[in-house]
Coordinates of C-alpha atoms in Angstrom, one line a residue:
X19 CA -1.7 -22.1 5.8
X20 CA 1.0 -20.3 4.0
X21 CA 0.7 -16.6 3.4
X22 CA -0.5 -16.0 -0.6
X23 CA 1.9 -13.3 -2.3
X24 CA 0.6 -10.0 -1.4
X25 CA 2.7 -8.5 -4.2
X26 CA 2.5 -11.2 -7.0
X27 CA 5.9 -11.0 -9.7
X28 CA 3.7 -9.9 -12.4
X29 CA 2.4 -6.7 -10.5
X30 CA 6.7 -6.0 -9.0
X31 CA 7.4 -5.7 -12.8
X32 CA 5.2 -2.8 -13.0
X33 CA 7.7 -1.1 -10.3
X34 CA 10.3 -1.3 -12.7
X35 CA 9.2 -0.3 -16.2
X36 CA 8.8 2.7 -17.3
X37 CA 5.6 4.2 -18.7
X38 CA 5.6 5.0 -22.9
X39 CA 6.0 8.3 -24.1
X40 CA 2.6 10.3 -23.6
X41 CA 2.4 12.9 -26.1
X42 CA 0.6 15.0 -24.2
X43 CA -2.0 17.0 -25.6
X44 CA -2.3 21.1 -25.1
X45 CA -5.7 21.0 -23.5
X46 CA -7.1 24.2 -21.4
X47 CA -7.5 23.3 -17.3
X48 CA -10.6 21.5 -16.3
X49 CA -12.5 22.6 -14.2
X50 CA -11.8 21.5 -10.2
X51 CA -15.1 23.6 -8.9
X52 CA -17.1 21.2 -10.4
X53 CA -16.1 17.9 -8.8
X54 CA -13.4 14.9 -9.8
X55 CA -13.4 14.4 -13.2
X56 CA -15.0 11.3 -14.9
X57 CA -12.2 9.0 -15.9
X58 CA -14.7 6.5 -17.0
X59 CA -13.7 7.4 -20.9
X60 CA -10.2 6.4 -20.4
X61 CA -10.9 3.8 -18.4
X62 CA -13.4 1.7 -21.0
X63 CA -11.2 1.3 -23.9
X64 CA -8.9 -0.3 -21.6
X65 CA -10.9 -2.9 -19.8
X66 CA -12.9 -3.6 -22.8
X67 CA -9.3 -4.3 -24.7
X68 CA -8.1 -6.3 -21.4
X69 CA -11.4 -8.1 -21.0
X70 CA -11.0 -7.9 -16.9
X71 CA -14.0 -7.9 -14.2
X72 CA -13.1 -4.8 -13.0
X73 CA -11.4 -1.6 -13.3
X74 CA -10.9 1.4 -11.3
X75 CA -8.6 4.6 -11.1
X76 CA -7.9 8.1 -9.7
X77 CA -6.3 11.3 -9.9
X78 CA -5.2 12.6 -6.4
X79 CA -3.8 16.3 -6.1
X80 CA -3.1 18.4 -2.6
X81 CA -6.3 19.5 -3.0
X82 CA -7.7 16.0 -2.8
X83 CA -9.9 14.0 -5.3
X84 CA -8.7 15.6 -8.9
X85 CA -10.8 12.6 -11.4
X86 CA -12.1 9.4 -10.8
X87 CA -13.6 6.4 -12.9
X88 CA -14.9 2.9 -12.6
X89 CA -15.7 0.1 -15.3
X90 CA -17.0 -3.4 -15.4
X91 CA -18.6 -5.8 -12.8
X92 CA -18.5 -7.0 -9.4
X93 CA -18.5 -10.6 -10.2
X94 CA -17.5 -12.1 -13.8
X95 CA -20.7 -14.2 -13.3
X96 CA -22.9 -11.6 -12.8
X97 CA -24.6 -8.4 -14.6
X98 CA -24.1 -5.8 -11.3
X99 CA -21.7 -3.1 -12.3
X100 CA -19.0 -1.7 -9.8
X101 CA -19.5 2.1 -8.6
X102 CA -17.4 4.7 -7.7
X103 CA -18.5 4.2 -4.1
X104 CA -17.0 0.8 -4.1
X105 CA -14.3 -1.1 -1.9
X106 CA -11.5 -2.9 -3.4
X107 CA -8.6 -5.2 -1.9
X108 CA -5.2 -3.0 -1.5
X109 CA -3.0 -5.7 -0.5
X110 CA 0.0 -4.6 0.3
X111 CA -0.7 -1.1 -0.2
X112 CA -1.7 -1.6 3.4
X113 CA 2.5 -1.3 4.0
X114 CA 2.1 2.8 3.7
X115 CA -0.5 2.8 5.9
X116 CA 0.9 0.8 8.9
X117 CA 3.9 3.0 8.2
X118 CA 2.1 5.8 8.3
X119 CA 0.5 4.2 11.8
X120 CA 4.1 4.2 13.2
X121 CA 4.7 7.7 12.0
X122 CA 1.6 9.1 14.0
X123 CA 3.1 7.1 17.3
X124 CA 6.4 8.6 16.7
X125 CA 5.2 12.1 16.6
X126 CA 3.2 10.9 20.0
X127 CA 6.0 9.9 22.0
X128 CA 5.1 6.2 21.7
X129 CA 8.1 5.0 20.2
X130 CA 10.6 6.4 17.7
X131 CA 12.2 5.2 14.4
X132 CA 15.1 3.9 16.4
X133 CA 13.0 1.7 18.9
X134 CA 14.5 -1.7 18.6
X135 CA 12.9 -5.1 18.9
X136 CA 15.1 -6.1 21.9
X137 CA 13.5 -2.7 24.1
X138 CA 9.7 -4.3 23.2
X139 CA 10.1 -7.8 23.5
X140 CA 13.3 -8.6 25.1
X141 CA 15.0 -11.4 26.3
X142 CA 13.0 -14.0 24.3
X143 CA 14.3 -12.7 21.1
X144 CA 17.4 -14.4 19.5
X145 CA 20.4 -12.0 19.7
X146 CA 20.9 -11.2 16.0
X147 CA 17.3 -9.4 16.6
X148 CA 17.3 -7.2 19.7
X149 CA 19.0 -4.9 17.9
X150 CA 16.7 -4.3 14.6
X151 CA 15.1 -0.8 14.5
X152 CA 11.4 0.1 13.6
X153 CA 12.7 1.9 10.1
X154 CA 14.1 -1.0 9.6
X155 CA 11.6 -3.0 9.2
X156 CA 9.7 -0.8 7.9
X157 CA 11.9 -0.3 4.8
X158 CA 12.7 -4.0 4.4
X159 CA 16.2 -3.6 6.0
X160 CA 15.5 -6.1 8.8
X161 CA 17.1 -9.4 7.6
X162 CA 13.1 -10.9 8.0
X163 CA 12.6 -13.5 5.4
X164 CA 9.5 -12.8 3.3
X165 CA 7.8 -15.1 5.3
X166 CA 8.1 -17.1 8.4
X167 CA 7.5 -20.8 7.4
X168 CA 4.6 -22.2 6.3
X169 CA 4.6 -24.4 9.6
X170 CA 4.5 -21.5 11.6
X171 CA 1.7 -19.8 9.4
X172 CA -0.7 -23.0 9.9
X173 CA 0.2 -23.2 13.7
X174 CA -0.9 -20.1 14.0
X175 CA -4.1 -20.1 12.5
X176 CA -4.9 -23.7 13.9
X177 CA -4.6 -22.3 17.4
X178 CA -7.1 -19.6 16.8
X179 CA -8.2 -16.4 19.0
X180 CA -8.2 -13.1 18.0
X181 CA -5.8 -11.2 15.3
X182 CA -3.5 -9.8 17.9
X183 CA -2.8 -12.8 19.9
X184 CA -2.2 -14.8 16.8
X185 CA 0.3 -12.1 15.5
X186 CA 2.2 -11.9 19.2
X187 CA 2.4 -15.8 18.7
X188 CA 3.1 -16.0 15.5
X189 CA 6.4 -12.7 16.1
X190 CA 7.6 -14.7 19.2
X191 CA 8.1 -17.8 17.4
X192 CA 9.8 -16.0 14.7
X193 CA 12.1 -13.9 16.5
X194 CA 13.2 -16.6 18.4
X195 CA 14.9 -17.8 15.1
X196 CA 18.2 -16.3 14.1
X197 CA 17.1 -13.0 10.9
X198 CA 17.9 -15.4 7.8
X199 CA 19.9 -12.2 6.5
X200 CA 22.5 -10.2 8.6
X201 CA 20.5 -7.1 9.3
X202 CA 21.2 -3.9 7.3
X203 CA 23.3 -5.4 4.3
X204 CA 20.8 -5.8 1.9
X205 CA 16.9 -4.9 1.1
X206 CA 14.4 -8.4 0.8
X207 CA 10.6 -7.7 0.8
X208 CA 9.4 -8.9 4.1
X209 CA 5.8 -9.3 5.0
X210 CA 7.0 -10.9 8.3
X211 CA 8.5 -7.9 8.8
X212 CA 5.4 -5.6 9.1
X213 CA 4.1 -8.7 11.6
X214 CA 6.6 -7.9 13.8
X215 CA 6.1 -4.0 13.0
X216 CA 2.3 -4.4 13.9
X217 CA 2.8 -6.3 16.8
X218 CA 5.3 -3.8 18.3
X219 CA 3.2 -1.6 17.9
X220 CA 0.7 -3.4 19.8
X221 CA 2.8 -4.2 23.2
X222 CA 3.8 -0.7 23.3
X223 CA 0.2 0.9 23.6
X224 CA -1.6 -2.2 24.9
X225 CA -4.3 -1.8 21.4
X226 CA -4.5 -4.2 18.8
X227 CA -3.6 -2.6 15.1
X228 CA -7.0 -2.7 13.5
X229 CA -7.7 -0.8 16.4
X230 CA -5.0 1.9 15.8
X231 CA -5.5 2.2 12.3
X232 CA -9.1 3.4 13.0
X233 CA -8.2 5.9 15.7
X234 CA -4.9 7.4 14.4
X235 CA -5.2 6.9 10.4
X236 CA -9.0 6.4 9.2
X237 CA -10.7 8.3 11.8
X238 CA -8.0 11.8 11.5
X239 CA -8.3 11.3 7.6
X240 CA -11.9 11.2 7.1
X241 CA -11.9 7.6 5.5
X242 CA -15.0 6.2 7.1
X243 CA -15.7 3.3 4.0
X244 CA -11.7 1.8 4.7
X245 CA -11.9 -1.8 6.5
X246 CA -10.3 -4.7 6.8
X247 CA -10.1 -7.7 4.8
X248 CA -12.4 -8.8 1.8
X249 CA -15.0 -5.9 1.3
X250 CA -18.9 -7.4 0.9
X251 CA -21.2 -9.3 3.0
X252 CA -21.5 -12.9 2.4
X253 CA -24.3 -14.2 0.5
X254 CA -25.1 -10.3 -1.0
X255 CA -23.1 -8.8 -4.6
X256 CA -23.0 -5.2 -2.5
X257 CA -19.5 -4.9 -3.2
X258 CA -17.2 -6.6 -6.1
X259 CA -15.7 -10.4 -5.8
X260 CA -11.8 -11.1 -6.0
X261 CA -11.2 -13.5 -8.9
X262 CA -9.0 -16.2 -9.6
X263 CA -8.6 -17.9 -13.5
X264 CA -11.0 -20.2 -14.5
X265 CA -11.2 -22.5 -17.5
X266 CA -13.7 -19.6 -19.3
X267 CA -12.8 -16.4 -18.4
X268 CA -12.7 -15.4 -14.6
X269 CA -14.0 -17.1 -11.4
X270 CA -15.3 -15.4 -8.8
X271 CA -14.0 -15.6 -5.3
X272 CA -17.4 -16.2 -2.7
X273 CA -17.0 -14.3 0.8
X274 CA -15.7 -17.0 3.0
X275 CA -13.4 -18.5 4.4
X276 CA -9.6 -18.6 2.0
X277 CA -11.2 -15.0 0.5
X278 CA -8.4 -13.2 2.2
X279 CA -4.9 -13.7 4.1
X280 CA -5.2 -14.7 7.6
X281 CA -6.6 -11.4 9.5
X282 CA -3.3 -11.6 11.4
X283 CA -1.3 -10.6 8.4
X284 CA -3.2 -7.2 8.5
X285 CA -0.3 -4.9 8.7
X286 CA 1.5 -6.7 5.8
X287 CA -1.9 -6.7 3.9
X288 CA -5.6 -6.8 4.4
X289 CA -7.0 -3.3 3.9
X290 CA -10.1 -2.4 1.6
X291 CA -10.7 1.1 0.9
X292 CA -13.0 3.3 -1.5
X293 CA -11.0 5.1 -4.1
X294 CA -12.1 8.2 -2.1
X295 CA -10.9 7.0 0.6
X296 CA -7.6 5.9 -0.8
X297 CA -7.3 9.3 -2.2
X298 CA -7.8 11.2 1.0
X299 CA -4.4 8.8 2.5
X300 CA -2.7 10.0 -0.6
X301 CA -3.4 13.3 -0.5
X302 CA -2.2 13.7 3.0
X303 CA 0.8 12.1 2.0
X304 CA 1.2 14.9 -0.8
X305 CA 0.7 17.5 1.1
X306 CA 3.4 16.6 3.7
X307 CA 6.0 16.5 1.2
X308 CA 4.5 20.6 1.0
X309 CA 5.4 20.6 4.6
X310 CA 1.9 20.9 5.9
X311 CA 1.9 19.7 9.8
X312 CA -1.6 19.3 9.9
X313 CA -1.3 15.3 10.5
X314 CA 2.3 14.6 10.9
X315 CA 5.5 17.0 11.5
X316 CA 7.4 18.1 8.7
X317 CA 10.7 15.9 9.9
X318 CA 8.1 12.7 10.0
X319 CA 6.8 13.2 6.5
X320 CA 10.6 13.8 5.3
X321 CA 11.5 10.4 6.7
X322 CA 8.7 8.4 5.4
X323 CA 9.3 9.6 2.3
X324 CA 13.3 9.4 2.2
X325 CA 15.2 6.5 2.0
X326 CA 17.5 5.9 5.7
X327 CA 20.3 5.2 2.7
X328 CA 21.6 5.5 -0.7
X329 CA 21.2 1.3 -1.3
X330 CA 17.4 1.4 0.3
X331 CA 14.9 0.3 -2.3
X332 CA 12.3 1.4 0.2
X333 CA 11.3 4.4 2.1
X334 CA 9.2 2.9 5.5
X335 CA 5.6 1.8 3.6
X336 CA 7.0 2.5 -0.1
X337 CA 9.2 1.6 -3.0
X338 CA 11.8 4.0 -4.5
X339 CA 11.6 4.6 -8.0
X340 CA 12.8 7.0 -10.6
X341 CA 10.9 8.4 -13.5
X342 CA 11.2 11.3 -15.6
X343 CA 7.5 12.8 -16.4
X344 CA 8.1 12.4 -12.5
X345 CA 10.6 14.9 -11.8
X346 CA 12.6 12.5 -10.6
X347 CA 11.9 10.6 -7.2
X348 CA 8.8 8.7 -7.4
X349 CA 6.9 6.8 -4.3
X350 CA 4.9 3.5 -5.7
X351 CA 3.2 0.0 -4.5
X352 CA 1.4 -2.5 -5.6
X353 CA -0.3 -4.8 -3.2
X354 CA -2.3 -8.1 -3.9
X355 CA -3.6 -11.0 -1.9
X356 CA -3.8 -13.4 -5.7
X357 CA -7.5 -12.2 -5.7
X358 CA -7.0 -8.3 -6.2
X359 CA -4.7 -5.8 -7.2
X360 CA -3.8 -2.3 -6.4
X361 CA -1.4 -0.1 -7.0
X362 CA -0.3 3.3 -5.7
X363 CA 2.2 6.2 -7.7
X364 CA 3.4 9.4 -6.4
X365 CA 5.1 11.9 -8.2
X366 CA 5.6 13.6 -5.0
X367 CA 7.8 16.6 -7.2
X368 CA 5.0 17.1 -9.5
X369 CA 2.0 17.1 -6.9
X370 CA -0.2 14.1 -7.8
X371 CA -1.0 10.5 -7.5
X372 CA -2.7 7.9 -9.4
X373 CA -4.3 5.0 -8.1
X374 CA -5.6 2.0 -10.2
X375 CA -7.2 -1.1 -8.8
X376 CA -8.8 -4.4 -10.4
X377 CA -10.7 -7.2 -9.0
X378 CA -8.3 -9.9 -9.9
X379 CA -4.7 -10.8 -10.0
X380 CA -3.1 -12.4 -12.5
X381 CA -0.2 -11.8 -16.0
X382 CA -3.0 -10.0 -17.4
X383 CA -3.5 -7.4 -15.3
X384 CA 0.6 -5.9 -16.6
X385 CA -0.8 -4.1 -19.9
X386 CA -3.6 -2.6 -18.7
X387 CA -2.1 -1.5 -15.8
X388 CA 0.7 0.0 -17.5
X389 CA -0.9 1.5 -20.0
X390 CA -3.5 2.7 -17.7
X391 CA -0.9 4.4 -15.5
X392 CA 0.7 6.4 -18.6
X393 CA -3.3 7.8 -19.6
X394 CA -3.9 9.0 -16.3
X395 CA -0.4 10.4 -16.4
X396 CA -1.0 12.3 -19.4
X397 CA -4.7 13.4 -18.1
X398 CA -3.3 15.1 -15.9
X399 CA -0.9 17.0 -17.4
X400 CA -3.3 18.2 -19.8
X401 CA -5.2 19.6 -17.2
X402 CA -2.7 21.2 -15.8
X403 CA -2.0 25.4 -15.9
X404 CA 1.2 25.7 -18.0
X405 CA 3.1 26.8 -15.4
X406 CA 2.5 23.6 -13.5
X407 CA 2.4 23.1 -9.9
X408 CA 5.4 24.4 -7.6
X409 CA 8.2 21.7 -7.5
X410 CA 10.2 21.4 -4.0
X411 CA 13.9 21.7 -3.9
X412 CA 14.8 18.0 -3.7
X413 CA 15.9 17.0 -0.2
X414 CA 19.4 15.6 0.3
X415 CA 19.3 12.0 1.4
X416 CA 19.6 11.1 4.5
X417 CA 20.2 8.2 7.3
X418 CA 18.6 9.3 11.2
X419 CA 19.9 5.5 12.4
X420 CA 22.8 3.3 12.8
X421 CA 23.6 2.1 8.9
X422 CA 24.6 -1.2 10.2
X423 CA 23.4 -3.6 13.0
X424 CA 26.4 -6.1 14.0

């Protein structure tokens, strides 16, 4: 079975365009005492224009949970409409949180960014490999291909047992092939590359990673509706369906088996989360660029959030983008399994997030999405105090490993 795109062209466009100019609006501060905002008013107009299932979005802040809003149903075929309480697919937005993972072991002792693949798994590993670090891969530096072939994928899954012992097969077998990219020269997206990550991870503390994601990111974080992947139980509409095209309108996808990636690929991509729960990862994430240490040191939120160097696309979990209503730097994802979308953005300089998510994949999920992302944007700048939120110095760039494995 060969892994399904877990960040689909359509949604890597949205990486690179910019959103349109907002003209924002001089609107007083809301009020934060009272609760998130409702977003649902910026949110219908949209999916009534875009004619989706499904749409959802947040406003994220230090302070946690600024707005929130959902719209539509659970299934196309259905009349049951989606809640704020529900859980959608993330996809590859699951990257920032194995990341994030490895970042909690580093400050632990358990490994460090520089741990190679040759100190966990040794010998068996071809020699072009031994050498990789953890940021490497990471930050899609590691010369991993995408994905391992679609032989290896269907051996894997044919052979069964549980999660971890079909990702240690499945990173063996891989790593006994020579990187199909010299290591370090240039940056491919590389779900095989958070396999190897995860299972890494794994050998070192003797737990599988659904295991550790629980204990050192859910658990510390408060996010106690965030499993693993396709939300719902089977034969019940408690939580929405992924959809695929159909010949009128949208199909939806039943709880089963082919409703997700295999659970193997979890640390590439097979989270579900609650917006609130999403928002309470994010918000961590924006107050460690404030330097708070309360979950990770200073030093380990500066490197998850810098590229190791200039040519990086990627810091370790996220993509590298710059954008003006930004303030410059921004941290972004988009993660889909062909059933779902999510996305992420972090204007870490300016102090908030937004998150949007949908309950289907496809070209027509772009103009929404975009257009989405620049509303939210501008609703949050009009509630806002004038003088804005304290910007950080930006931080030089810099590299903590080798730049270059021969």
């Amino acid at each position: 079975m060969m892994l399904r795109s877990l960040a689909p062209l359509a949604a890597l466009l949205l990486l690179l365009q910019s959103p349109p100019s907002f003209g924002l609006p001089e609107q007083p501060p809301g009020a934060g005492a009272a609760g998130p905002r409702d977003l649902s008013a910026v949110i219908v107009p949209l999916l009534q224009k875009s004619r989706l299932p499904a749409l959802g979005a947040a406003i994220v802040t230090t302070d946690g949970l600024e707005a929130i809003g959902v719209a539509g149903v659970r299934s196309w075929t259905g009349t049951e409409n989606v809640t704020i309480d529900d859980r959608w697919h993330l996809g590859s937005c699951t990257k920032a949180m194995t990341a994030t993972l490895v970042a909690r072991l580093v400050d632990r002792g358990v490994l460090s960014w520089d741990t190679k693949i040759g100190d966990v798994f040794g010998p068996t590993v071809h020699a072009a490999w031994k050498d990789v670090p953890m940021v490497w891969l990471l930050s899609h530096r590691s010369g991993a291909p995408g994905n391992f072939s679609e032989d290896l994928w269907q051996e894997m899954v044919a052979r069964g047992g549980s999660p971890r012992e079909q990702r240690r097969f499945f990173v063996e077998r891989g790593l006994r092939l020579a990187p199909e990219i010299r290591p370090n020269t240039e940056s491919v997206y590389s779900n095989a590359g958070f396999l190897i990550a995860g299972a890494m991870v794994e050998a070192l503390t003797d737990t599988s990673w659904e295991d550790l994601m629980r204990r050192e990111v859910f658990e510390p974080l408060g996010m106690t509706r965030t499993g693993f992947g396709a939300p719902g139980t089977p034969g019940l509409l408690d939580q929405p369906l992924g959809h695929t095209r159909g010949t009128d309108g949208w199909s939806p996808v039943a709880l089963g088996p082919g409703d997700d990636n295999p659970a193997a690929t979890g640390p590439a991509g097979t989270i579900h989360t609650t917006l609130a729960d999403w928002a309470r990862f994010v918000a961590a994430h924006l107050r460690g660029e404030r330097g708070d240490p309360s979950y990770l040191k200073p030093a380990t939120w500066q490197r998850l959030h810098t590229p190791g160097g200039k040519d990086w696309g990627y810091t370790p979990g996220w993509v590298v983008a710059e954008q003006e209503w930004a303030g410059g730097q921004l941290l972004r994802h988009v993660g889909s399994n062909n059933f779902w979308l999510a996305e992420a953005t972090l204007a870490l300089r300016k102090d908030f997030a937004v998150l949007i998510v949908t309950n289907v994949s496809d070209d027509a999920v772009e103009a929404p999405f975009k257009d989405l992302l620049a509303a939210l944007v501008a609703d949050h700048a009009a509630h806002v105090p004038k003088e804005g939120p304290m910007v950080p110095q930006p931080r030089p760039v810099t590299s903590p490993v080798t730049e270059r494995a021969e």
